[in-house]
Amino acid sequence: MYYTPSIGNFANFPYNTLMIVFDGYQFAQEREDTLKQRVQILSGSIAIAAILFEEDKGSQLYTRLKKEAAERVGIRYHCLGFSMSDDLGKVLAQLKTLNEDSTVTGIIIQKPARGRWMEVTGKRADEYVTWWHALVSQINQTKDVDGLHPETLAAIQHGTWKQEKKVMPATVKAVLEILNVAKEQVTLPADPIYIILGRSDILGQPLFYELRNQGQKVEIIGSKELTTRVQSGQSLHDADVVISATGHPHLIVGGMIKQGAVVVDVGEPQPDVEFATVAPKAAFITPVPGGVGPVTVVSLLENAKVLAEIH
């Protein structure tokens, strides 16, 4: 589940010979193979309905990848396209239909990039937040396959999501799985310090709450806190594990991390991490593409299987 200095696209890279580059494609394939066997037991009764906004190219790409993976494991994946400028009521009406459809196991709304949404609609950033909340809060919680509903985040915060029969957001689940691999492959301090960059409700916040509830030392920061850290000379040198999901390409460079850190890059579609300077210092790193992304896709499908079993 990792590249060595002489393999693949990294063959000519000046590696730290002890550094591991996580292979998300291979890891995801292994999980797909296992999932396919379990889906077959359920006789193909799992179906995901995805709402996407067609002006966002990223949403189109991610939806295509998820649909292809779903078909490989025997899960039906139905896509419903809308414009970002469509009346909110039109989308909510479709959500209501999906909520009431007993053949739909899980519902996902592909979140468009905020900047693209503002460009298409001509509206403000605060209106984007309100619009998104209005959508995800209407997902039937028994079908919340990507953990988007606000009450799912609250359950994760309180550590009750399993008891409440909810699933972890797919990207959070993917990062947690990757961290487990990292712990098996590299030596971390007995009480490692985690720093998460980015406070999104899809990754940063739920990941923070879950790690905190596991008893980990974890801090979540935004761009202002990172700037302050860089200006003070601290940067991210206190972090044994850095997880970045800011959407700012090459925000993290080699001089900002400690030698031997674990670095998980959740940047999409461009990496948050400047691989060329960070990789030689890292003990374990995820590339973009080919790191967190493929694992997120299979994690979503695993969530659908869980929902099919518990509801």
XYZ file of C-alpha atoms in Angstrom:
311
model
C 0.000 0.000 0.000
C 2.913 2.323 -0.579
C 5.456 3.268 -3.205
C 9.170 2.720 -2.792
C 11.796 5.070 -4.261
C 12.221 2.910 -7.370
C 8.580 2.442 -8.329
C 6.045 4.274 -10.468
C 5.845 8.019 -11.095
C 8.284 8.662 -8.265
C 11.207 6.728 -9.744
C 13.481 9.756 -10.230
C 12.440 11.619 -7.102
C 15.108 12.443 -4.445
C 13.476 10.480 -1.664
C 14.200 10.164 1.975
C 14.787 6.406 1.710
C 12.647 5.781 4.799
C 9.693 7.776 3.445
C 6.471 6.032 2.398
C 4.183 7.382 -0.308
C 0.721 5.961 0.265
C -0.831 4.233 -2.745
C -4.517 5.083 -2.517
C -5.335 3.274 -5.743
C -4.049 -0.065 -4.506
C -5.590 0.376 -1.062
C -8.967 1.286 -2.568
C -8.830 -1.671 -4.965
C -8.309 -4.094 -2.099
C -11.285 -2.605 -0.242
C -13.394 -2.692 -3.416
C -12.694 -6.405 -3.801
C -13.885 -7.067 -0.255
C -16.906 -4.798 -0.628
C -17.986 -6.475 -3.867
C -18.256 -9.809 -2.086
C -20.375 -8.289 0.685
C -22.642 -6.455 -1.757
C -23.323 -9.709 -3.575
C -24.679 -11.149 -0.335
C -27.227 -8.323 -0.258
C -28.413 -9.331 -3.760
C -27.725 -5.986 -5.417
C -30.253 -4.130 -3.282
C -28.039 -1.098 -2.614
C -28.682 2.123 -4.517
C -27.197 5.610 -4.180
C -28.828 8.730 -5.594
C -26.469 11.630 -6.244
C -27.487 15.245 -6.765
C -24.873 17.337 -8.536
C -24.669 20.860 -9.908
C -23.538 20.665 -13.490
C -21.594 23.937 -13.718
C -19.020 22.573 -11.260
C -16.483 20.496 -13.200
C -15.065 19.004 -10.012
C -18.492 17.666 -9.059
C -18.855 16.092 -12.486
C -15.473 14.375 -12.190
C -16.027 13.080 -8.660
C -19.529 11.862 -9.525
C -18.217 9.970 -12.553
C -15.522 8.277 -10.468
C -18.024 7.303 -7.785
C -20.477 5.950 -10.329
C -17.783 3.857 -12.023
C -16.625 2.433 -8.691
C -20.210 1.703 -7.634
C -20.822 -0.235 -10.838
C -17.662 -2.270 -10.250
C -18.900 -3.490 -6.859
C -22.564 -3.943 -7.825
C -24.105 -0.796 -6.311
C -26.556 1.225 -8.389
C -25.565 4.894 -8.658
C -28.168 7.280 -10.085
C -27.132 10.877 -10.898
C -29.548 13.804 -10.945
C -28.229 17.032 -12.419
C -29.279 20.578 -11.528
C -28.047 24.092 -12.190
C -26.705 26.115 -9.297
C -29.128 28.844 -10.338
C -32.162 26.528 -10.112
C -34.786 27.513 -7.575
C -34.004 25.904 -4.216
C -37.516 24.508 -4.080
C -36.902 22.495 -7.227
C -33.930 20.712 -5.668
C -35.742 20.214 -2.355
C -38.676 18.646 -4.195
C -36.298 16.106 -5.744
C -34.789 15.441 -2.330
C -38.257 14.790 -0.913
C -38.896 12.248 -3.658
C -35.610 10.471 -2.945
C -36.257 10.514 0.801
C -39.569 8.731 0.237
C -38.254 6.229 -2.323
C -37.790 2.887 -0.574
C -35.433 1.678 -3.320
C -32.863 4.402 -2.516
C -30.358 3.359 0.141
C -28.289 6.530 0.301
C -28.451 10.136 -0.864
C -25.444 12.336 -1.563
C -25.340 15.982 -2.614
C -22.087 16.767 -4.394
C -20.945 20.052 -2.854
C -19.880 22.583 -5.502
C -16.914 24.876 -5.009
C -17.982 28.053 -3.227
C -16.258 30.337 -5.718
C -17.907 28.653 -8.672
C -21.320 28.837 -6.983
C -20.890 32.551 -6.323
C -19.790 33.106 -9.916
C -22.825 31.315 -11.355
C -25.444 32.686 -8.970
C -24.010 36.155 -8.345
C -24.608 35.670 -4.619
C -22.445 36.169 -1.523
C -20.413 33.642 0.460
C -22.811 33.795 3.425
C -25.691 32.976 1.085
C -23.753 29.921 -0.111
C -23.555 28.677 3.480
C -27.298 29.184 3.955
C -28.100 27.483 0.642
C -25.956 24.454 1.437
C -27.408 24.086 4.936
C -30.943 24.246 3.504
C -30.112 21.325 1.227
C -28.241 18.954 3.517
C -30.614 19.473 6.442
C -33.386 17.919 4.324
C -31.593 14.622 3.662
C -33.381 11.710 5.321
C -30.948 10.844 8.094
C -31.358 7.109 7.517
C -30.076 7.729 3.949
C -27.286 10.195 4.793
C -24.587 8.148 3.068
C -21.941 10.892 3.165
C -22.632 12.224 6.666
C -23.769 15.625 5.377
C -26.753 16.273 7.652
C -26.003 18.792 10.457
C -27.227 16.298 13.060
C -24.622 13.820 11.855
C -21.908 16.370 12.638
C -23.487 16.922 16.066
C -23.504 13.166 16.716
C -19.836 12.917 15.754
C -19.050 15.835 18.064
C -20.788 14.064 20.940
C -19.326 10.670 20.091
C -22.748 9.085 19.560
C -22.776 8.597 15.785
C -22.500 4.826 15.927
C -25.246 4.467 18.528
C -27.466 6.722 16.418
C -26.843 4.500 13.372
C -25.125 7.210 11.369
C -22.052 6.944 9.152
C -18.894 9.016 9.115
C -18.431 11.404 6.151
C -16.604 9.443 3.473
C -13.550 11.707 3.345
C -13.164 11.567 7.131
C -13.463 7.788 7.040
C -10.814 7.696 4.316
C -8.388 9.850 6.301
C -8.878 7.741 9.433
C -8.181 4.557 7.448
C -5.043 6.106 5.978
C -3.874 7.203 9.430
C -4.241 3.606 10.587
C -1.993 2.507 7.716
C 0.527 5.213 8.619
C 0.646 4.016 12.229
C 1.452 0.513 11.011
C 4.222 1.718 8.691
C 6.026 4.457 10.627
C 6.960 5.122 14.232
C 5.119 8.023 15.831
C 5.551 9.374 19.373
C 3.482 7.652 22.045
C 1.246 10.716 22.263
C 1.375 12.319 18.790
C 0.132 15.818 18.038
C -2.323 16.182 15.144
C -2.927 19.459 13.334
C -5.832 19.780 10.889
C -5.876 22.654 8.407
C -9.356 23.626 7.257
C -12.597 23.819 9.239
C -15.096 22.447 6.722
C -18.141 20.564 7.958
C -17.308 17.772 5.514
C -13.785 17.048 6.766
C -12.076 19.375 9.206
C -14.704 19.589 11.941
C -15.862 15.947 12.031
C -12.258 14.695 11.837
C -11.298 16.980 14.724
C -14.181 15.737 16.873
C -13.518 12.075 16.103
C -9.789 12.296 16.873
C -10.504 14.261 20.036
C -13.048 11.663 21.132
C -10.409 8.988 20.534
C -8.244 10.785 23.081
C -5.773 12.263 20.595
C -4.057 15.624 20.967
C -5.540 17.502 18.032
C -5.796 21.117 16.944
C -7.802 22.536 14.042
C -6.648 25.780 12.437
C -7.557 28.073 9.564
C -5.561 30.327 7.287
C -5.176 33.112 9.870
C -3.767 30.778 12.500
C -1.414 29.237 9.964
C -0.160 32.677 8.928
C 0.487 33.545 12.577
C 2.358 30.293 13.068
C 4.517 30.881 9.987
C 5.304 34.461 10.984
C 6.342 33.337 14.460
C 8.622 30.657 13.038
C 6.587 27.851 14.608
C 4.860 26.826 11.377
C 3.749 23.188 11.773
C 6.926 21.976 13.457
C 5.034 20.829 16.556
C 2.800 18.491 14.533
C 3.596 14.805 14.234
C 0.635 14.427 11.875
C -0.538 17.134 9.462
C -3.873 16.816 7.642
C -4.616 19.586 5.164
C -7.911 20.252 3.377
C -7.950 23.938 2.516
C -8.221 24.011 -1.260
C -5.194 26.338 -1.468
C -2.628 24.747 -3.816
C 0.875 24.233 -2.416
C -0.008 25.955 0.852
C 2.340 23.668 2.797
C 6.001 23.576 1.861
C 8.882 21.540 3.222
C 10.192 24.166 5.603
C 6.900 24.181 7.481
C 6.926 20.585 8.776
C 9.172 18.583 11.087
C 11.393 15.764 9.884
C 9.537 12.455 9.995
C 6.008 13.873 10.040
C 2.973 12.081 8.617
C 1.357 14.325 5.987
C -2.124 13.669 4.627
C -3.073 15.912 1.698
C -6.820 16.231 1.118
C -6.482 19.041 -1.424
C -8.830 18.780 -4.432
C -8.317 18.929 -7.351
C -4.909 20.507 -6.705
C -2.710 19.431 -3.779
C -2.482 21.545 -0.641
C 1.034 20.176 -0.169
C 4.051 21.024 -2.300
C 5.115 17.421 -2.792
C 8.607 18.180 -4.095
C 9.698 19.941 -0.893
C 7.549 18.152 1.702
C 8.108 14.536 0.631
C 11.858 14.431 1.425
C 11.078 15.402 5.043
C 7.992 13.244 5.586
C 7.968 9.718 6.943
C 4.611 9.079 5.276
C 2.758 11.191 2.711
C -0.323 10.937 0.502
C -0.017 12.185 -3.081
C -2.613 14.115 -5.089
C -3.974 12.487 -7.140
C -3.864 8.894 -5.968
C -3.967 9.321 -2.210
C -7.072 10.237 -0.240
C -9.357 10.505 -3.292
C -9.671 6.812 -4.257
C -10.122 5.836 -0.606
C -12.896 8.413 -0.219
C -14.777 6.878 -3.142
C -14.707 3.350 -1.734
C -15.505 4.700 1.750
C -18.717 6.210 0.392
C -19.695 2.855 -1.079
C -18.872 1.101 2.206
C -21.158 3.593 3.953
C -23.981 2.619 1.597
C -23.482 -1.024 2.490
C -23.633 -0.146 6.198
C -26.859 1.841 5.748
C -28.392 -1.078 3.848
C -27.603 -3.372 6.768
C -28.711 -1.177 9.682
C -31.853 0.486 8.330
